[in-house]
């Protein structure tokens, strides 16, 4: 078994430039994931020159080249819950941002020259309990007529036609979502950014910046030599998501980095997998500690993700737990060997909302994919570029929304095992007292 992302077989991250021939930029963006590169593309498309993207790792080597490749974007809260936190107007705008994220990502995708296995054959979300199935029905009934046409709610028998497992009470099927090859997508974004004149530097860690009159003095450290390089820029954007450095206290106090794990099976007969997951739809479920899974773009492997353990785990350790979850879902895969196991960091906010704005030191940020950020971080990169361009109307929805912090929290998520155990207990209890009707 290889302990690297399956995606890297076809699109392993590459280094960008390793030498600075200029030290002065208009905008410096930290993080070469979807968020950072999308911000750079919007700035360059608006005519901003001298934009630099800097990453401590290779291009997109954070979560963006390691994820499950499922591209939907749904808020993890209702309008009422958001209204209590942000006020009704802001709450409506925030939910509108969640609706806009995937259409924006598809619009941006249409401008990319490189293919990345975009597949819009839909998604299936398994209902863990009858209560969740009822919530799916209420969700569908609350949609406008045109949106309702793209959604189906199926009971456990009906769902066998879209996902062949008996562990769910039914499912919500969305016909207008789907999947990508995540590492090919990041490569396509990087190529588009470079085509527009954006410079991408890798192997440099952002250490800090000081605001001087009209610009920022920025310190980055060469990861290999440990030499410090001084740069300057008019604006700085932090797009580090779950990889934010512990020294960046303002962001760390507001964010919880969490590891997410995945495995891939060896190649299996196409027809066997077509029976389990017809038409290569992607799948997830409604548990607190959810499973998410799909087939590889060529349809011959199952890629299965989730949180196998709440302690920090190695790829070998997590593979054992994930394989168990996969067999729970699809017992017929008993003989399938695991070819790859890997993990990466996602980032949660206490309010489960994504955030963008400016920190007290003037540095812009986008943060908190809350587990699913292919569409959202692509979109938020664009929105934060609009903010840096000071375009009218940029202060709405997620941009400049209140970003809560926990006062007893110093950035080290020591409580995750406790929270994990609690959520697992909730998932078990939901099935113990589960009744149809
Ligand atoms: C296993 C897994 C499965 C997932 N599945 C899905 C899915 O199916 N669908 C979905 O929508 N989302 C999924 N996600 C989440 C998705 O991958 C992320 O939301 C998205 O990639 C975040 O993009 P980003 O640009 O914000 O951050 P990242 O891609 O994480 O990029 C942040 C970058 O910042 C760099 N960085 C951080 N600090 C510094 C510093 N001080 N100096 C220099 N560089 C720095 C890091 O090196 C990193 O490359 C998954 C994530 C994981 C890990």
PDB file of N, CA and C in Angstrom, residues 206-290:
ATOM      1  N   UNK A 206       5.806  31.594   5.018  1.00  0.00           N
ATOM      2  CA  UNK A 206       5.507  32.942   5.519  1.00  0.00           C
ATOM      3  C   UNK A 206       5.735  32.952   7.024  1.00  0.00           C
ATOM      4  N   UNK A 207       6.529  33.922   7.491  1.00  0.00           N
ATOM      5  CA  UNK A 207       6.825  33.987   8.922  1.00  0.00           C
ATOM      6  C   UNK A 207       6.065  35.134   9.580  1.00  0.00           C
ATOM      7  N   UNK A 208       5.894  36.238   8.854  1.00  0.00           N
ATOM      8  CA  UNK A 208       5.165  37.360   9.423  1.00  0.00           C
ATOM      9  C   UNK A 208       5.298  38.581   8.533  1.00  0.00           C
ATOM     10  N   UNK A 209       4.551  39.628   8.907  1.00  0.00           N
ATOM     11  CA  UNK A 209       4.659  40.872   8.129  1.00  0.00           C
ATOM     12  C   UNK A 209       4.402  42.059   9.043  1.00  0.00           C
ATOM     13  N   UNK A 210       4.941  43.196   8.653  1.00  0.00           N
ATOM     14  CA  UNK A 210       4.746  44.433   9.411  1.00  0.00           C
ATOM     15  C   UNK A 210       4.187  45.464   8.460  1.00  0.00           C
ATOM     16  N   UNK A 211       3.221  46.216   8.975  1.00  0.00           N
ATOM     17  CA  UNK A 211       2.595  47.216   8.131  1.00  0.00           C
ATOM     18  C   UNK A 211       3.433  48.488   8.169  1.00  0.00           C
ATOM     19  N   UNK A 212       3.884  48.951   7.013  1.00  0.00           N
ATOM     20  CA  UNK A 212       4.581  50.242   6.953  1.00  0.00           C
ATOM     21  C   UNK A 212       3.662  51.189   6.182  1.00  0.00           C
ATOM     22  N   UNK A 213       4.123  52.407   5.878  1.00  0.00           N
ATOM     23  CA  UNK A 213       3.201  53.345   5.215  1.00  0.00           C
ATOM     24  C   UNK A 213       2.885  52.850   3.792  1.00  0.00           C
ATOM     25  N   UNK A 214       1.619  52.419   3.613  1.00  0.00           N
ATOM     26  CA  UNK A 214       1.164  52.030   2.273  1.00  0.00           C
ATOM     27  C   UNK A 214       1.582  50.651   1.800  1.00  0.00           C
ATOM     28  N   UNK A 215       2.352  49.926   2.590  1.00  0.00           N
ATOM     29  CA  UNK A 215       2.710  48.582   2.141  1.00  0.00           C
ATOM     30  C   UNK A 215       3.014  47.675   3.345  1.00  0.00           C
ATOM     31  N   UNK A 216       3.250  46.409   3.049  1.00  0.00           N
ATOM     32  CA  UNK A 216       3.639  45.436   4.085  1.00  0.00           C
ATOM     33  C   UNK A 216       5.075  44.995   3.842  1.00  0.00           C
ATOM     34  N   UNK A 217       5.879  44.960   4.897  1.00  0.00           N
ATOM     35  CA  UNK A 217       7.176  44.280   4.831  1.00  0.00           C
ATOM     36  C   UNK A 217       6.919  42.841   5.261  1.00  0.00           C
ATOM     37  N   UNK A 218       7.283  41.909   4.381  1.00  0.00           N
ATOM     38  CA  UNK A 218       6.918  40.495   4.600  1.00  0.00           C
ATOM     39  C   UNK A 218       8.180  39.667   4.770  1.00  0.00           C
ATOM     40  N   UNK A 219       8.151  38.742   5.733  1.00  0.00           N
ATOM     41  CA  UNK A 219       9.302  37.840   5.926  1.00  0.00           C
ATOM     42  C   UNK A 219       8.882  36.418   5.555  1.00  0.00           C
ATOM     43  N   UNK A 220       9.635  35.822   4.623  1.00  0.00           N
ATOM     44  CA  UNK A 220       9.427  34.400   4.330  1.00  0.00           C
ATOM     45  C   UNK A 220      10.748  33.681   4.550  1.00  0.00           C
ATOM     46  N   UNK A 221      10.632  32.403   4.908  1.00  0.00           N
ATOM     47  CA  UNK A 221      11.850  31.630   5.187  1.00  0.00           C
ATOM     48  C   UNK A 221      11.960  30.514   4.148  1.00  0.00           C
ATOM     49  N   UNK A 222      13.130  30.382   3.562  1.00  0.00           N
ATOM     50  CA  UNK A 222      13.378  29.272   2.639  1.00  0.00           C
ATOM     51  C   UNK A 222      13.358  27.976   3.461  1.00  0.00           C
ATOM     52  N   UNK A 223      12.460  27.061   3.130  1.00  0.00           N
ATOM     53  CA  UNK A 223      12.276  25.860   3.943  1.00  0.00           C
ATOM     54  C   UNK A 223      13.535  24.987   3.949  1.00  0.00           C
ATOM     55  N   UNK A 224      14.300  25.005   2.845  1.00  0.00           N
ATOM     56  CA  UNK A 224      15.523  24.181   2.774  1.00  0.00           C
ATOM     57  C   UNK A 224      16.685  24.823   3.508  1.00  0.00           C
ATOM     58  N   UNK A 225      16.965  26.106   3.202  1.00  0.00           N
ATOM     59  CA  UNK A 225      18.190  26.730   3.738  1.00  0.00           C
ATOM     60  C   UNK A 225      17.955  27.451   5.065  1.00  0.00           C
ATOM     61  N   UNK A 226      16.699  27.694   5.398  1.00  0.00           N
ATOM     62  CA  UNK A 226      16.324  28.466   6.585  1.00  0.00           C
ATOM     63  C   UNK A 226      16.693  29.939   6.473  1.00  0.00           C
ATOM     64  N   UNK A 227      17.117  30.384   5.278  1.00  0.00           N
ATOM     65  CA  UNK A 227      17.421  31.805   5.088  1.00  0.00           C
ATOM     66  C   UNK A 227      16.133  32.609   5.019  1.00  0.00           C
ATOM     67  N   UNK A 228      16.162  33.806   5.587  1.00  0.00           N
ATOM     68  CA  UNK A 228      14.978  34.665   5.527  1.00  0.00           C
ATOM     69  C   UNK A 228      15.071  35.572   4.301  1.00  0.00           C
ATOM     70  N   UNK A 229      13.943  35.722   3.613  1.00  0.00           N
ATOM     71  CA  UNK A 229      13.875  36.630   2.462  1.00  0.00           C
ATOM     72  C   UNK A 229      12.864  37.724   2.818  1.00  0.00           C
ATOM     73  N   UNK A 230      13.238  38.983   2.567  1.00  0.00           N
ATOM     74  CA  UNK A 230      12.347  40.122   2.846  1.00  0.00           C
ATOM     75  C   UNK A 230      11.650  40.516   1.556  1.00  0.00           C
ATOM     76  N   UNK A 231      10.327  40.601   1.603  1.00  0.00           N
ATOM     77  CA  UNK A 231       9.557  41.015   0.427  1.00  0.00           C
ATOM     78  C   UNK A 231       8.699  42.208   0.808  1.00  0.00           C
ATOM     79  N   UNK A 232       8.134  42.891  -0.178  1.00  0.00           N
ATOM     80  CA  UNK A 232       7.142  43.899   0.158  1.00  0.00           C
ATOM     81  C   UNK A 232       5.967  43.811  -0.806  1.00  0.00           C
ATOM     82  N   UNK A 233       4.802  44.181  -0.300  1.00  0.00           N
ATOM     83  CA  UNK A 233       3.584  44.147  -1.130  1.00  0.00           C
ATOM     84  C   UNK A 233       2.587  45.150  -0.564  1.00  0.00           C
ATOM     85  N   UNK A 234       1.703  45.597  -1.447  1.00  0.00           N
ATOM     86  CA  UNK A 234       0.665  46.530  -0.957  1.00  0.00           C
ATOM     87  C   UNK A 234      -0.393  45.769  -0.161  1.00  0.00           C
ATOM     88  N   UNK A 235      -0.635  44.533  -0.555  1.00  0.00           N
ATOM     89  CA  UNK A 235      -1.662  43.735   0.149  1.00  0.00           C
ATOM     90  C   UNK A 235      -1.170  42.312   0.337  1.00  0.00           C
ATOM     91  N   UNK A 236      -1.647  41.695   1.424  1.00  0.00           N
ATOM     92  CA  UNK A 236      -1.291  40.298   1.709  1.00  0.00           C
ATOM     93  C   UNK A 236      -2.578  39.530   1.970  1.00  0.00           C
ATOM     94  N   UNK A 237      -2.680  38.334   1.392  1.00  0.00           N
ATOM     95  CA  UNK A 237      -3.832  37.454   1.655  1.00  0.00           C
ATOM     96  C   UNK A 237      -3.319  36.141   2.230  1.00  0.00           C
ATOM     97  N   UNK A 238      -3.895  35.726   3.350  1.00  0.00           N
ATOM     98  CA  UNK A 238      -3.553  34.432   3.965  1.00  0.00           C
ATOM     99  C   UNK A 238      -4.627  33.422   3.542  1.00  0.00           C
ATOM    100  N   UNK A 239      -4.213  32.409   2.788  1.00  0.00           N
ATOM    101  CA  UNK A 239      -5.162  31.384   2.304  1.00  0.00           C
ATOM    102  C   UNK A 239      -4.640  30.021   2.724  1.00  0.00           C
ATOM    103  N   UNK A 240      -4.450  29.834   4.033  1.00  0.00           N
ATOM    104  CA  UNK A 240      -3.750  28.646   4.555  1.00  0.00           C
ATOM    105  C   UNK A 240      -4.709  27.562   5.032  1.00  0.00           C
ATOM    106  N   UNK A 241      -5.998  27.863   5.180  1.00  0.00           N
ATOM    107  CA  UNK A 241      -7.037  26.913   5.609  1.00  0.00           C
ATOM    108  C   UNK A 241      -6.553  26.025   6.763  1.00  0.00           C
ATOM    109  N   UNK A 242      -6.515  24.701   6.617  1.00  0.00           N
ATOM    110  CA  UNK A 242      -6.158  23.813   7.738  1.00  0.00           C
ATOM    111  C   UNK A 242      -4.668  23.706   7.993  1.00  0.00           C
ATOM    112  N   UNK A 243      -3.861  24.474   7.263  1.00  0.00           N
ATOM    113  CA  UNK A 243      -2.406  24.401   7.436  1.00  0.00           C
ATOM    114  C   UNK A 243      -1.862  25.674   8.080  1.00  0.00           C
ATOM    115  N   UNK A 244      -2.755  26.462   8.692  1.00  0.00           N
ATOM    116  CA  UNK A 244      -2.305  27.746   9.239  1.00  0.00           C
ATOM    117  C   UNK A 244      -1.301  27.526  10.365  1.00  0.00           C
ATOM    118  N   UNK A 245      -0.224  28.294  10.325  1.00  0.00           N
ATOM    119  CA  UNK A 245       0.884  28.117  11.263  1.00  0.00           C
ATOM    120  C   UNK A 245       0.460  28.478  12.700  1.00  0.00           C
ATOM    121  N   UNK A 246       0.911  27.705  13.718  1.00  0.00           N
ATOM    122  CA  UNK A 246       0.539  28.022  15.106  1.00  0.00           C
ATOM    123  C   UNK A 246       0.952  29.439  15.523  1.00  0.00           C
ATOM    124  N   UNK A 247       1.962  30.008  14.855  1.00  0.00           N
ATOM    125  CA  UNK A 247       2.397  31.357  15.249  1.00  0.00           C
ATOM    126  C   UNK A 247       1.387  32.434  14.838  1.00  0.00           C
ATOM    127  N   UNK A 248       0.474  32.101  13.925  1.00  0.00           N
ATOM    128  CA  UNK A 248      -0.521  33.100  13.497  1.00  0.00           C
ATOM    129  C   UNK A 248      -1.725  33.036  14.439  1.00  0.00           C
ATOM    130  N   UNK A 249      -1.540  33.634  15.612  1.00  0.00           N
ATOM    131  CA  UNK A 249      -2.490  33.446  16.712  1.00  0.00           C
ATOM    132  C   UNK A 249      -3.917  33.871  16.367  1.00  0.00           C
ATOM    133  N   UNK A 250      -4.063  34.996  15.693  1.00  0.00           N
ATOM    134  CA  UNK A 250      -5.409  35.522  15.413  1.00  0.00           C
ATOM    135  C   UNK A 250      -6.244  34.467  14.678  1.00  0.00           C
ATOM    136  N   UNK A 251      -5.638  33.844  13.662  1.00  0.00           N
ATOM    137  CA  UNK A 251      -6.373  32.831  12.907  1.00  0.00           C
ATOM    138  C   UNK A 251      -6.508  31.521  13.678  1.00  0.00           C
ATOM    139  N   UNK A 252      -5.416  31.115  14.362  1.00  0.00           N
ATOM    140  CA  UNK A 252      -5.453  29.835  15.072  1.00  0.00           C
ATOM    141  C   UNK A 252      -6.507  29.828  16.174  1.00  0.00           C
ATOM    142  N   UNK A 253      -6.729  31.000  16.806  1.00  0.00           N
ATOM    143  CA  UNK A 253      -7.730  31.032  17.880  1.00  0.00           C
ATOM    144  C   UNK A 253      -9.155  30.912  17.348  1.00  0.00           C
ATOM    145  N   UNK A 254      -9.305  31.077  16.056  1.00  0.00           N
ATOM    146  CA  UNK A 254     -10.637  31.029  15.452  1.00  0.00           C
ATOM    147  C   UNK A 254     -10.879  29.771  14.619  1.00  0.00           C
ATOM    148  N   UNK A 255      -9.863  28.930  14.506  1.00  0.00           N
ATOM    149  CA  UNK A 255      -9.987  27.794  13.575  1.00  0.00           C
ATOM    150  C   UNK A 255      -9.532  26.486  14.223  1.00  0.00           C
ATOM    151  N   UNK A 256     -10.176  25.393  13.809  1.00  0.00           N
ATOM    152  CA  UNK A 256      -9.789  24.079  14.324  1.00  0.00           C
ATOM    153  C   UNK A 256      -9.318  23.228  13.144  1.00  0.00           C
ATOM    154  N   UNK A 257      -7.997  22.971  13.052  1.00  0.00           N
ATOM    155  CA  UNK A 257      -7.524  22.097  11.981  1.00  0.00           C
ATOM    156  C   UNK A 257      -7.833  20.645  12.333  1.00  0.00           C
ATOM    157  N   UNK A 258      -8.357  19.907  11.381  1.00  0.00           N
ATOM    158  CA  UNK A 258      -8.751  18.510  11.622  1.00  0.00           C
ATOM    159  C   UNK A 258      -8.218  17.675  10.466  1.00  0.00           C
ATOM    160  N   UNK A 259      -7.661  16.504  10.794  1.00  0.00           N
ATOM    161  CA  UNK A 259      -7.189  15.634   9.716  1.00  0.00           C
ATOM    162  C   UNK A 259      -8.343  14.819   9.137  1.00  0.00           C
ATOM    163  N   UNK A 260      -8.369  14.710   7.819  1.00  0.00           N
ATOM    164  CA  UNK A 260      -9.346  13.851   7.166  1.00  0.00           C
ATOM    165  C   UNK A 260      -8.584  12.792   6.370  1.00  0.00           C
ATOM    166  N   UNK A 261      -9.101  11.557   6.364  1.00  0.00           N
ATOM    167  CA  UNK A 261      -8.347  10.408   5.844  1.00  0.00           C
ATOM    168  C   UNK A 261      -9.065   9.775   4.666  1.00  0.00           C
ATOM    169  N   UNK A 262      -8.289   9.216   3.752  1.00  0.00           N
ATOM    170  CA  UNK A 262      -8.885   8.505   2.608  1.00  0.00           C
ATOM    171  C   UNK A 262      -8.095   7.256   2.254  1.00  0.00           C
ATOM    172  N   UNK A 263      -8.803   6.302   1.661  1.00  0.00           N
ATOM    173  CA  UNK A 263      -8.120   5.134   1.068  1.00  0.00           C
ATOM    174  C   UNK A 263      -8.640   4.955  -0.367  1.00  0.00           C
ATOM    175  N   UNK A 264      -7.846   4.250  -1.171  1.00  0.00           N
ATOM    176  CA  UNK A 264      -8.301   3.841  -2.513  1.00  0.00           C
ATOM    177  C   UNK A 264      -8.106   2.338  -2.610  1.00  0.00           C
ATOM    178  N   UNK A 265      -9.038   1.663  -3.285  1.00  0.00           N
ATOM    179  CA  UNK A 265      -8.847   0.227  -3.520  1.00  0.00           C
ATOM    180  C   UNK A 265      -7.980   0.041  -4.760  1.00  0.00           C
ATOM    181  N   UNK A 266      -7.481  -1.150  -4.917  1.00  0.00           N
ATOM    182  CA  UNK A 266      -6.845  -1.526  -6.185  1.00  0.00           C
ATOM    183  C   UNK A 266      -7.908  -1.465  -7.286  1.00  0.00           C
ATOM    184  N   UNK A 267      -7.492  -1.624  -8.542  1.00  0.00           N
ATOM    185  CA  UNK A 267      -8.468  -1.631  -9.640  1.00  0.00           C
ATOM    186  C   UNK A 267      -9.363  -2.858  -9.532  1.00  0.00           C
ATOM    187  N   UNK A 268     -10.659  -2.645  -9.707  1.00  0.00           N
ATOM    188  CA  UNK A 268     -11.652  -3.722  -9.590  1.00  0.00           C
ATOM    189  C   UNK A 268     -12.463  -3.773 -10.883  1.00  0.00           C
ATOM    190  N   UNK A 269     -13.198  -4.859 -11.103  1.00  0.00           N
ATOM    191  CA  UNK A 269     -13.992  -4.918 -12.337  1.00  0.00           C
ATOM    192  C   UNK A 269     -14.985  -3.751 -12.409  1.00  0.00           C
ATOM    193  N   UNK A 270     -15.002  -3.066 -13.540  1.00  0.00           N
ATOM    194  CA  UNK A 270     -15.878  -1.906 -13.744  1.00  0.00           C
ATOM    195  C   UNK A 270     -17.329  -2.260 -13.420  1.00  0.00           C
ATOM    196  N   UNK A 271     -17.776  -3.413 -13.924  1.00  0.00           N
ATOM    197  CA  UNK A 271     -19.193  -3.770 -13.761  1.00  0.00           C
ATOM    198  C   UNK A 271     -19.578  -3.992 -12.306  1.00  0.00           C
ATOM    199  N   UNK A 272     -18.624  -4.518 -11.529  1.00  0.00           N
ATOM    200  CA  UNK A 272     -18.898  -4.716 -10.096  1.00  0.00           C
ATOM    201  C   UNK A 272     -19.168  -3.355  -9.416  1.00  0.00           C
ATOM    202  N   UNK A 273     -18.373  -2.347  -9.760  1.00  0.00           N
ATOM    203  CA  UNK A 273     -18.546  -1.033  -9.125  1.00  0.00           C
ATOM    204  C   UNK A 273     -19.725  -0.273  -9.719  1.00  0.00           C
ATOM    205  N   UNK A 274     -20.003  -0.526 -10.995  1.00  0.00           N
ATOM    206  CA  UNK A 274     -21.166   0.114 -11.626  1.00  0.00           C
ATOM    207  C   UNK A 274     -22.447  -0.339 -10.925  1.00  0.00           C
ATOM    208  N   UNK A 275     -22.431  -1.555 -10.429  1.00  0.00           N
ATOM    209  CA  UNK A 275     -23.602  -2.055  -9.710  1.00  0.00           C
ATOM    210  C   UNK A 275     -23.729  -1.378  -8.336  1.00  0.00           C
ATOM    211  N   UNK A 276     -22.575  -1.137  -7.672  1.00  0.00           N
ATOM    212  CA  UNK A 276     -22.617  -0.523  -6.332  1.00  0.00           C
ATOM    213  C   UNK A 276     -22.909   0.976  -6.394  1.00  0.00           C
ATOM    214  N   UNK A 277     -22.255   1.664  -7.319  1.00  0.00           N
ATOM    215  CA  UNK A 277     -22.403   3.120  -7.431  1.00  0.00           C
ATOM    216  C   UNK A 277     -22.624   3.466  -8.912  1.00  0.00           C
ATOM    217  N   UNK A 278     -23.871   3.268  -9.399  1.00  0.00           N
ATOM    218  CA  UNK A 278     -24.113   3.457 -10.827  1.00  0.00           C
ATOM    219  C   UNK A 278     -23.826   4.887 -11.278  1.00  0.00           C
ATOM    220  N   UNK A 279     -23.371   5.024 -12.490  1.00  0.00           N
ATOM    221  CA  UNK A 279     -23.123   6.310 -13.170  1.00  0.00           C
ATOM    222  C   UNK A 279     -22.066   7.165 -12.474  1.00  0.00           C
ATOM    223  N   UNK A 280     -21.286   6.523 -11.616  1.00  0.00           N
ATOM    224  CA  UNK A 280     -20.193   7.256 -10.969  1.00  0.00           C
ATOM    225  C   UNK A 280     -20.656   8.489 -10.192  1.00  0.00           C
ATOM    226  N   UNK A 281     -21.846   8.373  -9.560  1.00  0.00           N
ATOM    227  CA  UNK A 281     -22.255   9.455  -8.653  1.00  0.00           C
ATOM    228  C   UNK A 281     -21.372   9.402  -7.418  1.00  0.00           C
ATOM    229  N   UNK A 282     -21.213  10.541  -6.742  1.00  0.00           N
ATOM    230  CA  UNK A 282     -20.457  10.558  -5.487  1.00  0.00           C
ATOM    231  C   UNK A 282     -21.428  10.356  -4.318  1.00  0.00           C
ATOM    232  N   UNK A 283     -20.883  10.000  -3.154  1.00  0.00           N
ATOM    233  CA  UNK A 283     -21.785   9.710  -2.028  1.00  0.00           C
ATOM    234  C   UNK A 283     -21.200  10.165  -0.699  1.00  0.00           C
ATOM    235  N   UNK A 284     -22.123  10.449   0.217  1.00  0.00           N
ATOM    236  CA  UNK A 284     -21.753  10.779   1.592  1.00  0.00           C
ATOM    237  C   UNK A 284     -22.924  10.400   2.467  1.00  0.00           C
ATOM    238  N   UNK A 285     -22.917  10.803   3.733  1.00  0.00           N
ATOM    239  CA  UNK A 285     -24.084  10.495   4.565  1.00  0.00           C
ATOM    240  C   UNK A 285     -24.305  11.568   5.615  1.00  0.00           C
ATOM    241  N   UNK A 286     -25.327  11.368   6.460  1.00  0.00           N
ATOM    242  CA  UNK A 286     -25.736  12.415   7.392  1.00  0.00           C
ATOM    243  C   UNK A 286     -25.179  12.218   8.799  1.00  0.00           C
ATOM    244  N   UNK A 287     -24.261  11.273   8.994  1.00  0.00           N
ATOM    245  CA  UNK A 287     -23.721  11.069  10.343  1.00  0.00           C
ATOM    246  C   UNK A 287     -22.866  12.275  10.747  1.00  0.00           C
ATOM    247  N   UNK A 288     -22.700  12.478  12.047  1.00  0.00           N
ATOM    248  CA  UNK A 288     -21.750  13.504  12.502  1.00  0.00           C
ATOM    249  C   UNK A 288     -20.344  13.120  12.050  1.00  0.00           C
ATOM    250  N   UNK A 289     -20.014  11.821  12.245  1.00  0.00           N
ATOM    251  CA  UNK A 289     -18.723  11.319  11.772  1.00  0.00           C
ATOM    252  C   UNK A 289     -19.005  10.583  10.474  1.00  0.00           C
ATOM    253  N   UNK A 290     -19.048  11.342   9.398  1.00  0.00           N
ATOM    254  CA  UNK A 290     -19.611  10.801   8.159  1.00  0.00           C
ATOM    255  C   UNK A 290     -18.623   9.944   7.378  1.00  0.00           C
TER     256      UNK A 290
END
